[in-house]
CSV table of C-alpha atoms in Angstrom, one decimal:
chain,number,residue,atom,x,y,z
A,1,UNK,CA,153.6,-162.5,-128.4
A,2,UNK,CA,151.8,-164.7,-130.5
A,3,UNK,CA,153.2,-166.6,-133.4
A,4,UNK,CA,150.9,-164.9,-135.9
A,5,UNK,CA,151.6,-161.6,-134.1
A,6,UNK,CA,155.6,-162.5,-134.8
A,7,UNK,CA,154.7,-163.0,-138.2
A,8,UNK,CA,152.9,-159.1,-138.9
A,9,UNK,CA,156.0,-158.3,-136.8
A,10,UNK,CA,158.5,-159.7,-139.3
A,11,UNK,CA,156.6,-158.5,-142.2
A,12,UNK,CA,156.1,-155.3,-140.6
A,13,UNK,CA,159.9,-155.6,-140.3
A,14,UNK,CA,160.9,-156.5,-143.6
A,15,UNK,CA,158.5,-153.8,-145.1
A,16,UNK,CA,160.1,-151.1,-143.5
A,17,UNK,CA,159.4,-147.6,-143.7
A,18,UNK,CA,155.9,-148.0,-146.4
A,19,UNK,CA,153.9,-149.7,-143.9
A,20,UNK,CA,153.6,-145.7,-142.3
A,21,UNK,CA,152.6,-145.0,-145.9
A,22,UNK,CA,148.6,-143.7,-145.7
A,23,UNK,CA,148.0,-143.9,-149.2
A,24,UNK,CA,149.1,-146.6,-151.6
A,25,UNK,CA,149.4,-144.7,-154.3
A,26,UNK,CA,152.5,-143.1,-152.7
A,27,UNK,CA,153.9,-146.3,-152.0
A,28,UNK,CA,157.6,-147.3,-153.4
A,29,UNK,CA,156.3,-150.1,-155.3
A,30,UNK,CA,153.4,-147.9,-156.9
A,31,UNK,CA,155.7,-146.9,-159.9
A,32,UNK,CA,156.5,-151.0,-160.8
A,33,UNK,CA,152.6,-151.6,-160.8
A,34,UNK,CA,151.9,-148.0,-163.0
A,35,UNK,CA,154.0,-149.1,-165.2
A,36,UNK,CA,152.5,-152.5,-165.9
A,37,UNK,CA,149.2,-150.8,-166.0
A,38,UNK,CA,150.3,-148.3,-168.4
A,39,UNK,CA,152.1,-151.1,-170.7
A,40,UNK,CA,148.7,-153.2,-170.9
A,41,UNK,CA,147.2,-150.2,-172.2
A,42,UNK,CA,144.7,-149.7,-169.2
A,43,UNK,CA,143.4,-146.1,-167.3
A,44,UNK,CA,146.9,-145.0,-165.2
A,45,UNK,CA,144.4,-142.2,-163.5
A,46,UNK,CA,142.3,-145.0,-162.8
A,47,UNK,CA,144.5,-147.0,-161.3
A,48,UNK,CA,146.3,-144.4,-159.3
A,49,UNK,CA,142.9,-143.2,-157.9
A,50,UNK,CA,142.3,-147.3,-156.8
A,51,UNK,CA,145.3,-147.4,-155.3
A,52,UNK,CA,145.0,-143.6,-153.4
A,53,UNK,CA,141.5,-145.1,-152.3
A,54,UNK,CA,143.0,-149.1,-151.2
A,55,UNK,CA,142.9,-149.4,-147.1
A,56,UNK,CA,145.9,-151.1,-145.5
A,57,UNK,CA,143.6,-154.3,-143.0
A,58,UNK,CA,145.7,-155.6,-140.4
A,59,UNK,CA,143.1,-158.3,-140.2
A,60,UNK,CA,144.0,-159.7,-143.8
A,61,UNK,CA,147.6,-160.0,-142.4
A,62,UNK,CA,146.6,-161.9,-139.6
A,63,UNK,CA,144.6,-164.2,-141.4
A,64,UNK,CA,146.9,-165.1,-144.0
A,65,UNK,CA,148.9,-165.7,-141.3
A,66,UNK,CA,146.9,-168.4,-140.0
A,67,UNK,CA,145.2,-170.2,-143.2
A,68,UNK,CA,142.8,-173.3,-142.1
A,69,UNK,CA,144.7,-175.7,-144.2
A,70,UNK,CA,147.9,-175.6,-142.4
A,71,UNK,CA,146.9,-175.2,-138.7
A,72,UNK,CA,144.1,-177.7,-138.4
A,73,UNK,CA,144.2,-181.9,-138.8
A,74,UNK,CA,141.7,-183.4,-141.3
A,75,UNK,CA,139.5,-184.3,-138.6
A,76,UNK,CA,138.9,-180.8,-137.5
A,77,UNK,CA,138.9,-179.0,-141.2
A,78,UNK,CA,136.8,-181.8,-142.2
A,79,UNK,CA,133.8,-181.1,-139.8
A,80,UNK,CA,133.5,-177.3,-141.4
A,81,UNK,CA,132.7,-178.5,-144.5
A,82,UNK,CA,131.1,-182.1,-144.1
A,83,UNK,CA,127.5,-180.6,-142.8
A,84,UNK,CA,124.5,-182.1,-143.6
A,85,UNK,CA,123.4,-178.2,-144.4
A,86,UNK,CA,125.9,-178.1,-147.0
A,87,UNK,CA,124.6,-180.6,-148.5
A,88,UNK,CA,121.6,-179.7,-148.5
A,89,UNK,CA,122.0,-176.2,-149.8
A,90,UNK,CA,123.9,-178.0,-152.6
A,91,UNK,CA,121.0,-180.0,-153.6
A,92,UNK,CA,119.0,-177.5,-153.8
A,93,UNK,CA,121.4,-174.7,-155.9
A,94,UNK,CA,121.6,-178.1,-158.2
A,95,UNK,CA,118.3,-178.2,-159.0
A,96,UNK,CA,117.7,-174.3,-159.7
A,97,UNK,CA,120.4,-174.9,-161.9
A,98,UNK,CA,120.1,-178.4,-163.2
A,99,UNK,CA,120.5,-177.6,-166.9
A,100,UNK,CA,123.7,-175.6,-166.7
A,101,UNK,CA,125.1,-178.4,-164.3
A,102,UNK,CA,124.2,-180.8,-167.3
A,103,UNK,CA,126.2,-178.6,-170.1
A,104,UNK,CA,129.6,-178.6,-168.2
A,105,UNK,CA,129.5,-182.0,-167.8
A,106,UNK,CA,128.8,-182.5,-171.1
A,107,UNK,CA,131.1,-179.7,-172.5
A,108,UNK,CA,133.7,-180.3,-170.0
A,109,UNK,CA,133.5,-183.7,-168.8
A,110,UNK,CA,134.0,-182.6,-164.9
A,111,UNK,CA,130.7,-184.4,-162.9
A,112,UNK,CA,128.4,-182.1,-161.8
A,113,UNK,CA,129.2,-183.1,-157.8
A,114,UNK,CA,132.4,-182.1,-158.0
A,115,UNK,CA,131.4,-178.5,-159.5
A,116,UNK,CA,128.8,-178.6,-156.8
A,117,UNK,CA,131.1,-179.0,-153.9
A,118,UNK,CA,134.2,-176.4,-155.0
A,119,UNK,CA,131.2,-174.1,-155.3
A,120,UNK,CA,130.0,-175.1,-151.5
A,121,UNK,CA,133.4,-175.4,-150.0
A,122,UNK,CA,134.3,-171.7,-151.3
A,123,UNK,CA,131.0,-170.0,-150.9
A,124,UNK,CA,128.2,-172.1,-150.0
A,125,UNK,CA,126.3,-171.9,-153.1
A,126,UNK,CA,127.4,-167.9,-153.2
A,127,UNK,CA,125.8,-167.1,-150.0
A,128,UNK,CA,129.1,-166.1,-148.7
A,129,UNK,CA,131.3,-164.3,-151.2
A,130,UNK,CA,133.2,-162.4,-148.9
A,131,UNK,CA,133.3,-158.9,-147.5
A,132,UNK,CA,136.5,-157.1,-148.0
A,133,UNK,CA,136.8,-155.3,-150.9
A,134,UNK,CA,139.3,-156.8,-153.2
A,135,UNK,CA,141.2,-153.9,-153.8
A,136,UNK,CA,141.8,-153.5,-150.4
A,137,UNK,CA,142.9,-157.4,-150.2
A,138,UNK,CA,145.2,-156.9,-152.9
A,139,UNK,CA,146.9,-153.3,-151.7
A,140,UNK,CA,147.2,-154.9,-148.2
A,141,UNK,CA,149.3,-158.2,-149.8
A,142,UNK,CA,150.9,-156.6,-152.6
A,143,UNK,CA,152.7,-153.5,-150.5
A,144,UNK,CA,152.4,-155.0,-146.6
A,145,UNK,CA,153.1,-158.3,-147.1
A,146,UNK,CA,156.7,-159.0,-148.4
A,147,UNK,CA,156.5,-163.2,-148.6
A,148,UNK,CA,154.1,-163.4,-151.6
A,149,UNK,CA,154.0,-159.5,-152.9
A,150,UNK,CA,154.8,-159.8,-156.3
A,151,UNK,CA,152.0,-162.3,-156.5
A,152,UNK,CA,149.8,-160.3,-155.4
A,153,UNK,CA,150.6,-157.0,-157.1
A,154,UNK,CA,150.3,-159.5,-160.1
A,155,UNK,CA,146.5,-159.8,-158.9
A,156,UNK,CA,146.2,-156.5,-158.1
A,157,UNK,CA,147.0,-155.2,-161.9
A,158,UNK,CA,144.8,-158.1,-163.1
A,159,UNK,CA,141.9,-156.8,-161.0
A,160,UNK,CA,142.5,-153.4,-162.3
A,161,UNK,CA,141.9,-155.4,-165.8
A,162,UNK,CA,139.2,-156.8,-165.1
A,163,UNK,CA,137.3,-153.7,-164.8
A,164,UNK,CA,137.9,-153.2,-168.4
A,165,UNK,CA,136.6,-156.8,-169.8
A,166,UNK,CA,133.9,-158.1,-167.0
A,167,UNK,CA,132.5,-155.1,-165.8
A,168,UNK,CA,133.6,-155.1,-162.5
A,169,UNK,CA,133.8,-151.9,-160.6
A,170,UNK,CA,137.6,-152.5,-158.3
A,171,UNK,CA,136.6,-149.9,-156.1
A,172,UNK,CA,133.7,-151.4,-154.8
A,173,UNK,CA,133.8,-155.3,-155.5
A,174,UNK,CA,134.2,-157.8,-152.1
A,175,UNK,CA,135.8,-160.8,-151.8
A,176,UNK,CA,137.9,-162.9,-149.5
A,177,UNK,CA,141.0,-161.6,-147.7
A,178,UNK,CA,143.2,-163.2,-150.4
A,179,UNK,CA,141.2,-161.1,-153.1
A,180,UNK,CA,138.9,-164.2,-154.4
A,181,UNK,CA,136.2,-163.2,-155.8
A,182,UNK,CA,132.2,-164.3,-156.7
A,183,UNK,CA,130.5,-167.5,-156.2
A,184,UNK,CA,133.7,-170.0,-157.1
A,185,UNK,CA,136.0,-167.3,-155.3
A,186,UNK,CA,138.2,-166.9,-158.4
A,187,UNK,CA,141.1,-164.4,-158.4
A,188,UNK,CA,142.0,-161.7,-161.0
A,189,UNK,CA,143.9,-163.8,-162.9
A,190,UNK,CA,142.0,-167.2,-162.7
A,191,UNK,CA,139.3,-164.7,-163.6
A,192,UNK,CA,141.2,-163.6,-166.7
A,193,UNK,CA,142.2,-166.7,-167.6
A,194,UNK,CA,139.2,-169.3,-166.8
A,195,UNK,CA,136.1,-167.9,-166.2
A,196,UNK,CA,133.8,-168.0,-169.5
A,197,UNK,CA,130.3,-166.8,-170.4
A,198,UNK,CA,128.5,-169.5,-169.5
A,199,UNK,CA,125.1,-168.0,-170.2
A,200,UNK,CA,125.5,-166.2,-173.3
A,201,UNK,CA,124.8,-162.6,-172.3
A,202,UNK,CA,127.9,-161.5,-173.6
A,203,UNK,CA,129.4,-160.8,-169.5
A,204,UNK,CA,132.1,-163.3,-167.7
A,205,UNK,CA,130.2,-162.5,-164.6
A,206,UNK,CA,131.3,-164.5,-161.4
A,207,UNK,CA,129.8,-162.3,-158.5
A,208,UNK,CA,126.2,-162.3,-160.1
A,209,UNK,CA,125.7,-165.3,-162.5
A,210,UNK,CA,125.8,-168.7,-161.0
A,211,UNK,CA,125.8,-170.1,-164.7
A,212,UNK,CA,128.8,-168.4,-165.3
A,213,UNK,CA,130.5,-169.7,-162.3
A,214,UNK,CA,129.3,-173.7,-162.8
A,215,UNK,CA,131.0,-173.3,-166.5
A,216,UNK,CA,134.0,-171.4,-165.0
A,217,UNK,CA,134.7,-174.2,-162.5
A,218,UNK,CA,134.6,-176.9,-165.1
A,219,UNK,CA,136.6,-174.9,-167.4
A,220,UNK,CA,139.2,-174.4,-164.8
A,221,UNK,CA,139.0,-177.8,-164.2
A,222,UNK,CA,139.2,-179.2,-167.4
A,223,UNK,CA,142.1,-177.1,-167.8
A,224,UNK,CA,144.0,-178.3,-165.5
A,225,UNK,CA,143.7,-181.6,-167.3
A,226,UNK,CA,140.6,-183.5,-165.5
A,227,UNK,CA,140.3,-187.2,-166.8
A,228,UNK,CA,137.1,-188.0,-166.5
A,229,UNK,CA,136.3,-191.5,-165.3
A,230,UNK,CA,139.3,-191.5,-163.0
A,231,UNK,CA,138.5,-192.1,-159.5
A,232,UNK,CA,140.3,-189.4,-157.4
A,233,UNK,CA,141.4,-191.3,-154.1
A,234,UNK,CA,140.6,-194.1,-152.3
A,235,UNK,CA,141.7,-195.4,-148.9
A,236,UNK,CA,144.6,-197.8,-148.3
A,237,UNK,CA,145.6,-200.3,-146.1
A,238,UNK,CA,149.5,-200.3,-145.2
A,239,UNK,CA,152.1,-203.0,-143.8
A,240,UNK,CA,155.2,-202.1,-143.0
A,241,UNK,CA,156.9,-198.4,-142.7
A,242,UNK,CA,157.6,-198.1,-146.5
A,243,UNK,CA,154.3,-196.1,-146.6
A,244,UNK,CA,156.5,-192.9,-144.5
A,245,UNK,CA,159.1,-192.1,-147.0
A,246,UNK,CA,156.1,-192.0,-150.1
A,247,UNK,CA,153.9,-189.9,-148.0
A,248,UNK,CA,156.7,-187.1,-147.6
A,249,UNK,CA,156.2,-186.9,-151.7
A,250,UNK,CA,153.1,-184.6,-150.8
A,251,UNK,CA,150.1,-185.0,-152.7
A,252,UNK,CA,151.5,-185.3,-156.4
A,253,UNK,CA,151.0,-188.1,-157.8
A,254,UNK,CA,155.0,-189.4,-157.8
A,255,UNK,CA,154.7,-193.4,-157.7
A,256,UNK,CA,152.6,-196.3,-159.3
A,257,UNK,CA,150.2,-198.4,-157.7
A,258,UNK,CA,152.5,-201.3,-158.3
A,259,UNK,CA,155.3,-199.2,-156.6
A,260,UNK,CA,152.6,-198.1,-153.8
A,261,UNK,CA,152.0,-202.2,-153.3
A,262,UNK,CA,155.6,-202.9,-153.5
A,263,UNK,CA,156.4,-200.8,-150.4
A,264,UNK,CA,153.2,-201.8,-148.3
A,265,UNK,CA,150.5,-199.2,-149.6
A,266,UNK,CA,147.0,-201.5,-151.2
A,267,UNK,CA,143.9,-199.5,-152.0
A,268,UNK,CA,141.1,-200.4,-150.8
A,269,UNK,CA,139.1,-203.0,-153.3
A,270,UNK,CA,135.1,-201.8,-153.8
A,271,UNK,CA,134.4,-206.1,-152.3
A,272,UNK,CA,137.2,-205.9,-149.2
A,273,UNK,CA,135.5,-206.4,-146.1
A,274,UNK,CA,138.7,-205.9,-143.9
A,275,UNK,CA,138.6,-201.8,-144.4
A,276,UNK,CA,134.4,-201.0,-145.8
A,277,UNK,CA,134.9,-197.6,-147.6
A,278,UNK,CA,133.4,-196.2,-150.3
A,279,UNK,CA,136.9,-194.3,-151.3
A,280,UNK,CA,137.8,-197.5,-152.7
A,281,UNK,CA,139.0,-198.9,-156.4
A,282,UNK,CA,138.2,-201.5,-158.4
A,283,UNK,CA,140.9,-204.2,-158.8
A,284,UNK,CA,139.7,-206.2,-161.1
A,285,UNK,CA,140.9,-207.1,-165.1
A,286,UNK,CA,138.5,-204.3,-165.2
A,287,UNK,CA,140.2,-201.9,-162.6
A,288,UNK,CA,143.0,-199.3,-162.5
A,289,UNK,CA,146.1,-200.3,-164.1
A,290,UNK,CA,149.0,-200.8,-162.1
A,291,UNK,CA,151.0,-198.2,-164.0
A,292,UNK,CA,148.4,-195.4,-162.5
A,293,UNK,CA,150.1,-192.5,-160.7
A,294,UNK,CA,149.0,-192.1,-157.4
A,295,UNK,CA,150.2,-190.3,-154.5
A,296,UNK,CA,150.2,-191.7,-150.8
A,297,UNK,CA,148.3,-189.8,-148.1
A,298,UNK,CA,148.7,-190.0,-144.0
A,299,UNK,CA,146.3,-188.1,-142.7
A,300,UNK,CA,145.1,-187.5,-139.1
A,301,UNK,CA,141.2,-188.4,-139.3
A,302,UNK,CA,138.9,-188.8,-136.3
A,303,UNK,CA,140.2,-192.3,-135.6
A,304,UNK,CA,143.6,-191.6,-135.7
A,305,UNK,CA,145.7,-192.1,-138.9
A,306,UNK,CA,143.9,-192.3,-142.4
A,307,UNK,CA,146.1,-193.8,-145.4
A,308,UNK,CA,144.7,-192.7,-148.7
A,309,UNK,CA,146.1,-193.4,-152.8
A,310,UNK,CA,145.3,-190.2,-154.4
A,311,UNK,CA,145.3,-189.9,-158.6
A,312,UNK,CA,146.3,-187.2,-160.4
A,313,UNK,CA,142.5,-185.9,-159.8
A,314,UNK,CA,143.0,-185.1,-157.1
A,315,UNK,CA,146.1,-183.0,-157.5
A,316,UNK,CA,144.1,-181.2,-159.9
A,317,UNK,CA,141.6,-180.3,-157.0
A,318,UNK,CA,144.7,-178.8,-155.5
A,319,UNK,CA,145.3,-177.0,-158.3
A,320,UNK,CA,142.1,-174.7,-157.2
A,321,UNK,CA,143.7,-174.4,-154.0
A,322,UNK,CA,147.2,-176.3,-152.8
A,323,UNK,CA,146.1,-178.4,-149.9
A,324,UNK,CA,145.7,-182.1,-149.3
A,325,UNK,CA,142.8,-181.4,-146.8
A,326,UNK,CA,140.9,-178.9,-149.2
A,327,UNK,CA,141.1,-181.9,-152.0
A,328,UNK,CA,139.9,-184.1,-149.6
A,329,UNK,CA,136.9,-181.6,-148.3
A,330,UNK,CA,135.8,-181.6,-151.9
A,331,UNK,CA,136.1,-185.1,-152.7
A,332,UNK,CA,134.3,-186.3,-149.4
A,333,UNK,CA,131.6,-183.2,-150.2
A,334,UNK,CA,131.2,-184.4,-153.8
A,335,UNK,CA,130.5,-188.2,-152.9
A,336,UNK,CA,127.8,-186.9,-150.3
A,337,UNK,CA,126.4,-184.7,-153.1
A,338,UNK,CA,126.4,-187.4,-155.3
A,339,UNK,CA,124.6,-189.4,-153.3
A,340,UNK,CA,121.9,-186.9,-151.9
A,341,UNK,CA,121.3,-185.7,-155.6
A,342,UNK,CA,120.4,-189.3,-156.8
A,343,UNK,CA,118.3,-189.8,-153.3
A,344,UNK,CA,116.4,-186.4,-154.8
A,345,UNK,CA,115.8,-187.9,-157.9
A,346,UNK,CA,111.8,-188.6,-158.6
């Protein structure tokens, strides 16, 4: 069998009798998830009915099973998001929506390349939202799958919600298999927490309005404490084997540049000519300070071994979703943005 297959197995397993269970509303852990409904004051009926009507999808299993960012190197989750049509779709949403783009930035200081390429990375440019429906997603996770249930029963009472503040109907909106939903691929409670009207129509509308979702993505961001003007990684140079035991840190920011140097870890200066990158900082009287956190990345790149410093921007690209190489998608897809959106310029 399969390793994924041993996973449904165990989960199967652990789940015991409820996976036989045909409808959801039946299920033991209904009555927890009624009762939260009924304590936020929302439709019990309702909910009931969503949760009589919510499919069980062995194929949501299996893929959360199996996520991209921890089965694949950064050289091979790289190339599905590093296309030239990517960035070409972008430049084009970015001009349809130019003037939005230019009120987040100013409103909420995250650069326009950046909202760009979450947008891209999750949906390109809402051409692929997804096509489960989300309260099948959520049923599926929050009954089937005993690791991260009470998460997602958490989602699944926030979707339920949602239906009462942004007009979503939860019987018949799609998403991903995790229950993301619209063009940034938000979920319920993201969506009750960060999404904003960004168009002034009086909706929080994430599946329809792509104003709404540029404005929701720099809100998130800028929640999640955003500096502008910090660069958010560049690539390092190392000497020696103190790099190993900072890289096992993960991709918080835990150590100093100083402390990086100290042990063998140097960014990569915008004028060295040993390592040409353009993931590179300043180290001039002008540059980073040496107090700035950073975090030290080893990744495993086309060439072998990358070494990157990362700042706490880019921990707060993990924030959207808690991988290295989905930070590192969006980072390498905003700099290509950036640069095809100044090429477009007339």
């Amino acid at each position: 069998m399969k390793k994924t297959g041993l996973l449904i197995a165990a989960c199967a397993a652990l789940a015991g009798p409820a996976l036989a269970t045909a409808n959801y509303a039946e299920h033991a852990g209904a009555d927890a998830v009624l009762k939260e409904v009924r304590e936020r004051g929302l439709d019990v009926d309702r909910a009931r009915q969503l949760l009589a009507g919510a499919q069980r999808k062995d194929s949501i299993l299996e893929a959360i099973a199996r996520p991209a960012e921890r089965t694949l190197t950064w050289a091979e989750y790289g190339r599905i998001f590093l296309q030239d049509s990517r960035v070409e779709q972008g430049v084009a949403f970015a001009r349809e929506h130019a003037e939005a783009l230019d009120r987040a930035e100013r409103e909420f200081g995250v650069p326009r390349e950046v909202i760009l390429a979450i947008i891209g990375v999750e949906t390109r440019y809402g051409r692929h939202k997804g096509n489960y429906k989300v309260v099948d997603a959520l049923a599926t996770l929050g009954f089937d799958y005993p690791p991260r249930a009470a998460f997602f029963r958490k989602q699944l009472i926030a979707l339920f919600e949602l239906e009462r503040h942004a007009h979503i109907d939860a019987s018949e909106i799609t998403g991903s298999y995790a229950g993301a939903m619209g063009f940034p691929q938000f979920i319920p409670t993201s969506y009750e927490a960060y999404a904003v009207d960004f168009d002034g129509d009086d909706v929080i509308d994430l599946v329809n309005s792509p104003t709404d979702a540029i404005g929701s993505v720099a809100n998130y961001f800028k929640a999640h404490r955003w500096q502008p003007g910090l660069p958010v990684a560049a690539r390092a140079r190392v000497e020696g084997n103190g790099y190993v035991a900072m890289a096992k840190k993960g991709y918080k920011p835990a150590f100093t540049l100083d402390q990086a140097r100290k042990n063998g870890v140097v960014a990569v200066a915008c004028d060295d000519d040993r390592l040409s990158s353009e993931y590179c900082f300043e180290v001039s009287n002008d540059g980073l300070p040496g107090s700035t956190p950073v975090a030290v990345l080893d990744l495993q790149g086309e060439d072998g071994h990358e070494f990157w410093l990362a700042t706490d921007n880019f921990y707060v690209i993990t924030r959207y979703n808690h991988s290295e190489l989905y930070a590192m998608a969006v980072l390498q897809l905003s700099r290509r943005l950036a640069d095809a959106l100044e090429a477009d310029q007339p």
